[in-house]
Amino acid sequence: MLKKILILFVMLVPVVANFAFAADKKKEEPIEHLTDEQIYDELKKLALVFEVSRENFVEEADERKMLEAAMNGMLSALDPHSSYLNKDDFKDFNDKSTGEFGGLGIQITSDRGAVRVISPIDDTPAEKAGIKAGDYITHIDDEPVFDLTLNAAVKKMKGKPGTKVKLTVISGDNEPKTITLKRAIIKVKSVKFEEKQLADADADAPKIGYIRISDFGSTTARDLRDAIKSLEKKKVIGYVLDVRNNPGGYLTAAIDVSDAFLDGGEIVSTRGKNKTDIDRSFAKPGDLTNGKPLVVLINHGSASASEIVAGAIQDNKRGIIMGSQSFGKGSVQQQKPLGDGTAIHITIARYYTPSGTSIQNTGITPDVEVLQSKVKPIEKRESMYSEASFRNSLKNDAAQKKARSKDKSGKTDDEDDDEDYENLTDAEKDARDYQLQRGMEMVIAMSKLAEPIKKEEN
């Protein structure tokens, strides 16, 4: 039995060792490598721990659970994104990549033993419940999640569609809140698009192509090309590419999306452990939008592939990046199948923008910082100093009638409208989206600046 266990761990070690230094090192001291003999001694100790624990634990031990936890611990010691995938985990991962899976619709990561939200996915139970990028999940069904592996946390949140799960969430400096969500089949529609106008704009106001990418999947590039083709027919003056709260996805999809807006230049480079291990991706000739003004919206929930696109657009000076600092996940993960339906998910490289800047831990800094805000009037509709303030001033009969017919609810025009956000129309939601409105204004401004240049060229 001991010999078999040793063989199992010896088979794993070479795979892990090849990529162990791809993740960020928490200590700057040089690593003291073990000799083959020392490694073998440690593996014997590990096998001994397994045998002693199994024989002496107060209850019947689950050997598979113990071994999987050992392998997960080995990989999670490298970085938060490396893990062991058993058969169910590996199948679930592949199911997610196809664009449909069950659960809550939430992308999470490990943060110092806690579970942190990278981003909720559009139109999912998590997003509708108000879970936001940067929130921390402390309990699942009243059980603490500290020091759970990511896979274990995900398993607890998954379940049969229609069943409920209770999450305790901390958002910012607010007190923890407990929310109950109903699990659903998550169908990820990667690309949504439409023509938009500024809030309260006239019917003949400029039309802007709005493209929302919620994640980078296998169909994203194709769907984006279709979206641009459709919007070009509608004579839009420019584009807003919205990758806010987009947690990432396929590297190839990020490259193809960037390529759609570029006529050349580097898109991204990936760099592994060895200095010579560099892979660069370049845009092919042909900007599908014909060089029209482009604004890319990012925020704290924009991660990985989203940051690759933003970095490529920014460094190639193709468009303006607006919003807030992105998440800062600049590492590349890859699945290494182990031949029995299981695999390891391991960090093998870092992403770099065309200018050679690492995205890891820093993210993309927007060209124009626009924090999501709520616009409120800073002056009263009626001043205490006006003609009406004089004691003997003439009255306005029409105004008096209007005052008497004041809204029965007692609300004045200056009071906040607390109507539930979900009940608003799409146009009303757009009007409240401060970042989107500023992005569209920027597209219009860029379009006007480009007009004299076009006239000169003609």
Coordinates of C-alpha atoms in Angstrom, one line a residue:
M1 CA 0.0 0.0 0.0
L2 CA 2.8 2.4 0.9
K3 CA 4.6 1.8 -2.3
K4 CA 1.4 2.6 -4.3
I5 CA 0.9 5.8 -2.4
L6 CA 4.5 6.8 -3.1
I7 CA 4.1 6.2 -6.8
L8 CA 1.0 8.4 -6.8
F9 CA 2.8 11.3 -5.4
V10 CA 6.0 10.8 -7.4
M11 CA 3.9 10.9 -10.6
L12 CA 2.4 14.3 -9.5
V13 CA 5.6 16.0 -8.4
P14 CA 7.3 16.4 -11.8
V15 CA 4.2 18.1 -13.2
V16 CA 4.0 20.5 -10.3
A17 CA 7.7 21.2 -10.2
N18 CA 7.7 22.4 -13.9
F19 CA 5.4 25.3 -13.1
A20 CA 5.8 25.9 -9.4
F21 CA 7.4 29.3 -10.0
A22 CA 4.8 30.7 -12.4
A23 CA 2.8 32.1 -9.5
D24 CA 3.7 35.2 -7.6
K25 CA 6.2 34.5 -4.8
K26 CA 5.1 35.8 -1.4
K27 CA 8.8 35.8 -0.2
E28 CA 11.7 37.3 -2.1
E29 CA 14.3 35.0 -0.5
P30 CA 15.7 32.5 -2.9
I31 CA 14.1 29.1 -2.8
E32 CA 16.2 26.3 -1.4
H33 CA 15.5 23.4 -3.7
L34 CA 15.4 19.9 -2.3
T35 CA 17.6 17.1 -3.7
D36 CA 15.8 14.0 -5.2
E37 CA 16.7 12.1 -2.0
Q38 CA 15.2 14.8 0.2
I39 CA 12.0 14.9 -1.9
Y40 CA 11.7 11.1 -1.6
D41 CA 12.1 11.3 2.1
E42 CA 9.4 14.0 2.4
L43 CA 7.1 11.9 0.2
K44 CA 7.7 8.9 2.5
K45 CA 6.8 11.2 5.4
L46 CA 3.6 12.3 3.6
A47 CA 2.6 8.6 3.0
L48 CA 3.3 7.9 6.7
V49 CA 1.1 10.8 7.8
F50 CA -1.6 9.3 5.6
E51 CA -1.3 5.8 7.1
V52 CA -1.1 7.0 10.7
S53 CA -4.0 9.4 10.3
R54 CA -6.2 6.8 8.6
E55 CA -5.5 4.2 11.3
N56 CA -5.8 6.5 14.3
F57 CA -8.6 9.0 13.4
V58 CA -11.5 8.8 15.8
E59 CA -14.0 8.1 12.9
E60 CA -13.8 6.1 9.7
A61 CA -11.5 8.0 7.4
D62 CA -12.4 8.8 3.8
E63 CA -9.1 7.9 1.9
R64 CA -10.1 9.6 -1.3
K65 CA -11.1 12.8 0.5
M66 CA -7.8 12.8 2.3
L67 CA -5.7 12.3 -0.8
E68 CA -7.6 14.9 -2.8
A69 CA -7.1 17.4 0.0
A70 CA -3.4 16.7 0.1
M71 CA -3.1 17.3 -3.7
N72 CA -5.2 20.5 -3.4
G73 CA -3.1 21.7 -0.6
M74 CA 0.0 21.1 -2.6
L75 CA -1.3 23.2 -5.5
S76 CA -3.0 26.0 -3.5
A77 CA 0.3 26.6 -1.8
L78 CA 1.5 27.9 -5.2
D79 CA -1.2 30.6 -5.8
P80 CA -5.0 31.1 -5.4
H81 CA -5.7 29.8 -8.9
S82 CA -4.0 26.4 -8.9
S83 CA -6.0 23.4 -7.8
Y84 CA -6.6 19.7 -8.2
L85 CA -9.7 18.8 -10.2
N86 CA -11.3 15.4 -9.5
K87 CA -13.6 13.8 -12.1
D88 CA -16.6 15.9 -11.1
D89 CA -14.7 19.1 -10.9
F90 CA -13.0 18.6 -14.3
K91 CA -16.4 17.8 -15.9
D92 CA -17.9 20.9 -14.3
F93 CA -15.1 23.1 -15.6
N94 CA -15.6 21.8 -19.1
D95 CA -19.3 22.3 -18.8
K96 CA -18.8 26.0 -17.9
S97 CA -16.7 26.5 -21.0
T98 CA -19.6 25.5 -23.2
G99 CA -21.7 28.4 -21.9
E100 CA -24.3 26.6 -19.8
F101 CA -24.0 25.2 -16.3
G102 CA -25.9 25.1 -13.0
G103 CA -25.4 27.3 -10.0
L104 CA -25.7 30.9 -8.9
G105 CA -23.7 32.6 -11.6
I106 CA -20.7 33.9 -9.6
Q107 CA -17.0 34.0 -10.2
I108 CA -15.0 33.7 -7.0
T109 CA -11.3 33.5 -5.9
S110 CA -9.5 32.7 -2.7
D111 CA -8.2 35.7 -0.6
R112 CA -6.3 34.9 2.5
G113 CA -8.5 32.0 3.4
A114 CA -11.7 33.8 2.6
V115 CA -13.9 33.6 -0.6
R116 CA -13.9 36.8 -2.6
V117 CA -16.2 37.7 -5.4
I118 CA -14.5 38.5 -8.7
S119 CA -17.7 39.2 -10.4
P120 CA -21.3 38.0 -10.8
I121 CA -22.4 37.0 -14.3
D122 CA -25.1 39.0 -16.0
D123 CA -28.7 38.0 -15.5
T124 CA -28.0 35.3 -12.9
P125 CA -29.3 34.7 -9.4
A126 CA -26.1 36.2 -7.9
E127 CA -26.3 39.4 -10.1
K128 CA -30.0 39.9 -9.4
A129 CA -29.5 39.5 -5.6
G130 CA -27.1 42.4 -5.7
I131 CA -23.8 40.6 -5.1
K132 CA -21.0 42.8 -6.4
A133 CA -17.3 42.5 -7.3
G134 CA -15.2 42.7 -4.2
D135 CA -17.8 41.3 -1.8
Y136 CA -16.7 38.6 0.6
I137 CA -18.7 35.4 1.2
T138 CA -18.2 34.3 4.8
H139 CA -20.8 31.6 5.2
I140 CA -22.7 29.2 2.9
D141 CA -25.9 27.8 4.5
D142 CA -24.6 29.1 7.9
E143 CA -21.4 27.2 7.6
P144 CA -18.1 29.2 7.6
V145 CA -16.1 29.1 4.4
F146 CA -12.7 30.1 5.7
D147 CA -9.9 27.9 4.5
L148 CA -12.2 26.0 2.2
T149 CA -10.7 25.3 -1.2
L150 CA -12.3 27.1 -4.1
N151 CA -13.6 23.9 -5.5
A152 CA -15.2 23.0 -2.1
A153 CA -16.8 26.5 -1.9
V154 CA -18.1 26.2 -5.5
K155 CA -19.6 22.7 -4.7
K156 CA -21.4 24.1 -1.7
M157 CA -23.1 26.8 -3.8
K158 CA -24.0 24.4 -6.6
G159 CA -27.0 22.2 -6.5
K160 CA -30.2 21.1 -8.3
P161 CA -31.9 24.0 -10.2
G162 CA -34.7 25.4 -8.1
T163 CA -33.2 24.6 -4.7
K164 CA -32.1 27.4 -2.4
V165 CA -28.8 28.3 -0.8
K166 CA -28.1 30.9 1.9
L167 CA -25.1 33.1 1.6
T168 CA -23.6 35.5 4.2
V169 CA -22.0 38.4 2.4
I170 CA -19.9 41.4 3.5
S171 CA -19.9 44.3 1.1
G172 CA -17.3 47.1 1.7
D173 CA -17.6 48.4 5.3
N174 CA -21.2 47.4 5.7
E175 CA -22.4 44.8 8.2
P176 CA -22.7 41.2 7.0
K177 CA -26.0 40.4 5.4
T178 CA -27.6 37.0 4.7
I179 CA -29.4 36.5 1.4
T180 CA -31.1 33.4 0.0
L181 CA -30.7 32.6 -3.6
K182 CA -32.4 30.1 -5.8
R183 CA -30.1 28.0 -8.0
A184 CA -30.7 28.0 -11.7
I185 CA -29.3 26.7 -15.0
I186 CA -26.8 29.4 -15.9
K187 CA -26.9 30.2 -19.6
V188 CA -24.2 32.6 -20.4
K189 CA -25.0 34.9 -23.4
S190 CA -21.5 36.2 -23.9
V191 CA -22.3 39.2 -26.2
K192 CA -25.2 41.6 -26.1
F193 CA -25.5 44.6 -28.3
E194 CA -27.8 47.5 -29.3
E195 CA -27.7 51.0 -30.6
K196 CA -28.0 53.6 -27.8
Q197 CA -28.4 57.3 -27.4
L198 CA -27.7 59.6 -24.5
A199 CA -30.4 59.9 -21.9
D200 CA -33.0 62.5 -22.8
A201 CA -31.5 62.9 -26.3
D202 CA -33.5 63.9 -29.3
A203 CA -34.6 61.3 -31.7
D204 CA -32.1 62.6 -34.3
A205 CA -29.2 62.5 -31.8
P206 CA -26.1 60.4 -32.7
K207 CA -26.5 56.7 -32.3
I208 CA -23.7 54.8 -30.5
G209 CA -23.0 51.1 -30.8
Y210 CA -23.1 49.5 -27.3
I211 CA -21.5 46.0 -27.0
R212 CA -21.6 44.2 -23.7
I213 CA -19.3 41.2 -23.2
S214 CA -20.1 39.3 -20.0
D215 CA -17.4 36.6 -20.3
F216 CA -14.9 35.3 -22.9
G217 CA -16.2 31.9 -24.1
S218 CA -15.8 29.8 -27.2
T219 CA -18.4 31.7 -29.2
T220 CA -17.5 35.3 -28.0
A221 CA -15.4 36.3 -31.1
R222 CA -18.0 35.0 -33.5
D223 CA -20.8 36.8 -31.7
L224 CA -18.8 40.0 -31.5
R225 CA -18.2 40.0 -35.3
D226 CA -22.0 39.6 -35.8
A227 CA -22.7 42.4 -33.4
I228 CA -20.3 44.8 -35.2
K229 CA -21.7 43.9 -38.6
S230 CA -25.2 44.6 -37.4
L231 CA -24.3 47.9 -35.7
E232 CA -22.3 49.1 -38.8
K233 CA -25.5 48.8 -40.9
K234 CA -27.2 51.1 -38.4
K235 CA -24.6 53.9 -39.1
V236 CA -23.4 54.2 -35.5
I237 CA -20.8 57.0 -34.9
G238 CA -18.7 54.9 -32.5
Y239 CA -18.6 52.2 -29.9
V240 CA -18.8 51.6 -26.2
L241 CA -17.3 48.2 -25.3
D242 CA -18.6 47.3 -21.8
V243 CA -16.5 44.6 -20.0
R244 CA -17.4 45.8 -16.5
N245 CA -17.8 42.8 -14.1
N246 CA -16.4 40.5 -16.7
P247 CA -14.3 37.9 -14.9
G248 CA -12.5 36.7 -18.0
G249 CA -12.4 33.4 -19.8
Y250 CA -10.4 32.0 -22.8
L251 CA -7.2 33.8 -23.8
T252 CA -7.9 33.1 -27.5
A253 CA -11.3 34.9 -27.1
A254 CA -9.6 37.9 -25.6
I255 CA -7.1 38.0 -28.5
D256 CA -9.8 37.7 -31.1
V257 CA -11.9 40.4 -29.5
S258 CA -8.9 42.8 -29.4
D259 CA -8.1 42.0 -33.0
A260 CA -11.6 43.0 -34.1
F261 CA -10.8 46.6 -33.1
L262 CA -7.2 46.8 -34.1
D263 CA -5.5 47.1 -37.5
G264 CA -2.2 45.8 -36.3
G265 CA 0.2 45.8 -33.3
E266 CA 0.8 43.5 -30.4
I267 CA -2.2 42.4 -28.3
V268 CA -0.6 40.5 -25.4
S269 CA 2.4 38.5 -24.4
T270 CA 2.5 35.6 -22.0
R271 CA 5.7 34.9 -20.2
G272 CA 6.5 31.7 -18.3
K273 CA 9.2 30.7 -15.8
N274 CA 12.1 30.7 -18.2
K275 CA 13.2 34.0 -19.7
T276 CA 12.9 32.5 -23.2
D277 CA 9.4 31.3 -22.6
I278 CA 7.6 34.2 -24.2
D279 CA 4.6 34.0 -26.5
R280 CA 3.4 37.1 -28.3
S281 CA 0.1 37.6 -30.1
F282 CA -0.4 40.3 -32.8
A283 CA -3.5 41.8 -34.5
K284 CA -4.1 41.0 -38.1
P285 CA -4.8 43.9 -40.6
G286 CA -8.5 45.0 -40.7
D287 CA -10.4 46.9 -38.0
L288 CA -14.0 45.7 -38.2
T289 CA -15.2 49.1 -36.9
N290 CA -13.3 51.1 -39.6
G291 CA -11.4 53.1 -36.9
K292 CA -14.6 54.6 -35.4
P293 CA -14.2 56.1 -31.8
L294 CA -14.0 53.5 -29.1
V295 CA -14.5 53.6 -25.4
V296 CA -13.9 50.6 -23.2
L297 CA -15.6 50.5 -19.8
I298 CA -13.9 48.7 -17.0
N299 CA -14.3 48.4 -13.2
H300 CA -13.0 46.4 -10.2
G301 CA -14.8 43.3 -11.6
S302 CA -13.0 43.3 -14.9
A303 CA -10.4 40.6 -14.7
S304 CA -8.1 38.5 -16.8
A305 CA -9.3 38.4 -20.4
S306 CA -11.1 41.7 -19.9
E307 CA -7.8 43.3 -18.8
I308 CA -6.0 41.9 -21.8
V309 CA -8.5 43.6 -24.2
A310 CA -8.4 46.9 -22.2
G311 CA -4.6 46.8 -22.2
A312 CA -4.3 46.1 -25.9
I313 CA -6.7 48.9 -26.8
Q314 CA -4.9 51.3 -24.4
D315 CA -1.3 50.6 -25.4
N316 CA -2.1 50.7 -29.1
K317 CA -3.9 54.0 -28.6
R318 CA -6.9 52.7 -30.3
G319 CA -9.5 53.9 -27.8
I320 CA -10.1 55.4 -24.4
I321 CA -10.3 53.3 -21.3
M322 CA -12.9 54.6 -18.8
G323 CA -14.2 53.5 -15.4
S324 CA -12.2 52.3 -12.4
Q325 CA -9.1 50.3 -11.7
S326 CA -9.5 46.7 -12.9
F327 CA -9.1 43.5 -10.8
G328 CA -5.5 42.7 -11.5
K329 CA -5.5 39.0 -12.5
G330 CA -2.6 38.7 -14.8
S331 CA -1.9 35.0 -14.7
V332 CA -2.4 32.2 -17.2
Q333 CA -3.9 28.9 -16.0
Q334 CA -3.9 25.6 -17.9
Q335 CA -5.5 22.2 -17.4
K336 CA -3.1 19.3 -17.2
P337 CA -5.1 16.0 -17.5
L338 CA -3.7 13.2 -15.5
G339 CA -5.1 10.4 -17.7
D340 CA -7.9 9.1 -15.4
G341 CA -10.5 11.8 -15.9
T342 CA -8.9 14.1 -13.3
A343 CA -6.6 17.1 -13.9
I344 CA -4.7 19.9 -12.3
H345 CA -5.5 23.5 -13.0
I346 CA -2.2 25.3 -12.7
T347 CA -0.7 28.7 -13.3
I348 CA 1.9 28.5 -16.1
A349 CA 2.6 32.2 -17.1
R350 CA 1.8 35.9 -16.6
Y351 CA 0.1 38.3 -19.0
Y352 CA 1.8 41.4 -20.2
T353 CA 0.3 44.3 -22.1
P354 CA 1.9 45.4 -25.4
S355 CA 4.0 48.0 -23.5
G356 CA 5.5 45.2 -21.4
T357 CA 3.5 46.0 -18.2
S358 CA 2.4 43.1 -16.0
I359 CA -1.3 43.1 -15.2
Q360 CA -0.8 40.9 -12.1
N361 CA -2.0 42.5 -8.9
T362 CA -2.0 46.0 -10.4
G363 CA -4.7 45.7 -13.2
I364 CA -5.4 48.3 -15.8
T365 CA -5.5 52.0 -14.9
P366 CA -8.2 53.8 -16.9
D367 CA -7.3 56.8 -19.1
V368 CA -10.2 58.6 -17.6
E369 CA -11.3 57.6 -14.1
V370 CA -15.1 57.6 -13.8
L371 CA -16.4 56.1 -10.6
Q372 CA -20.0 54.8 -10.7
S373 CA -22.0 57.7 -9.2
K374 CA -25.5 58.9 -8.5
V375 CA -26.2 62.3 -9.9
K376 CA -28.2 64.5 -7.5
P377 CA -29.1 68.2 -7.8
I378 CA -26.9 70.5 -5.6
E379 CA -29.3 73.4 -5.6
K380 CA -33.0 73.6 -4.6
R381 CA -35.6 74.1 -7.4
E382 CA -36.9 77.1 -5.5
S383 CA -34.6 79.6 -3.7
M384 CA -35.5 81.4 -0.5
Y385 CA -34.3 84.6 -2.2
S386 CA -36.6 85.4 -5.2
E387 CA -39.5 87.6 -6.1
A388 CA -41.8 85.3 -4.1
S389 CA -39.8 86.1 -0.9
F390 CA -41.1 89.6 -0.7
R391 CA -44.1 89.9 1.7
N392 CA -46.4 91.8 -0.6
S393 CA -45.4 90.2 -4.0
L394 CA -48.2 89.3 -6.4
K395 CA -49.3 85.7 -6.3
N396 CA -49.2 83.3 -9.3
D397 CA -52.7 81.7 -9.5
A398 CA -51.5 78.9 -11.8
A399 CA -48.6 78.0 -9.4
Q400 CA -51.0 77.9 -6.4
K401 CA -53.3 75.4 -8.2
K402 CA -50.2 73.3 -9.0
A403 CA -49.2 73.3 -5.4
R404 CA -52.6 72.2 -4.3
S405 CA -52.5 69.2 -6.7
K406 CA -49.2 68.0 -5.4
D407 CA -48.6 64.3 -5.7
K408 CA -50.9 62.5 -3.2
S409 CA -47.9 60.5 -2.0
G410 CA -46.4 63.6 -0.5
K411 CA -43.2 63.2 -2.6
T412 CA -41.7 66.4 -4.0
D413 CA -39.7 66.6 -7.2
D414 CA -36.5 67.1 -5.2
E415 CA -37.0 63.8 -3.2
D416 CA -35.1 60.7 -4.2
D417 CA -37.0 58.1 -6.2
D418 CA -36.6 54.8 -4.3
E419 CA -38.3 52.7 -6.9
D420 CA -36.8 49.2 -7.1
Y421 CA -34.1 49.1 -9.7
E422 CA -35.4 45.9 -11.2
N423 CA -38.7 47.6 -12.1
L424 CA -37.1 50.2 -14.2
T425 CA -37.2 50.1 -18.0
D426 CA -33.9 49.6 -19.9
A427 CA -33.9 53.3 -20.8
E428 CA -34.2 54.3 -17.2
K429 CA -31.5 51.9 -16.2
D430 CA -29.2 53.4 -18.9
A431 CA -30.0 56.9 -17.6
R432 CA -28.8 55.9 -14.1
D433 CA -25.6 54.3 -15.4
Y434 CA -23.3 57.1 -14.8
Q435 CA -20.2 55.4 -16.4
L436 CA -22.2 54.4 -19.5
Q437 CA -23.5 58.0 -20.0
R438 CA -20.0 59.4 -19.7
G439 CA -18.7 56.8 -22.0
M440 CA -21.2 57.7 -24.7
E441 CA -20.4 61.4 -24.3
M442 CA -16.8 60.6 -24.8
V443 CA -17.6 58.7 -28.1
I444 CA -19.6 61.7 -29.3
A445 CA -16.7 64.1 -28.4
M446 CA -14.2 61.8 -30.2
S447 CA -16.4 61.7 -33.2
K448 CA -16.7 65.4 -33.5
L449 CA -12.9 65.8 -33.1
A450 CA -12.4 63.3 -36.0
E451 CA -14.7 65.2 -38.4
P452 CA -12.2 67.9 -39.4
I453 CA -9.6 65.2 -40.0
K454 CA -11.9 63.3 -42.3
K455 CA -12.8 66.5 -44.2
E456 CA -9.1 67.2 -44.8
E457 CA -8.5 63.7 -46.0
N458 CA -11.4 64.0 -48.5

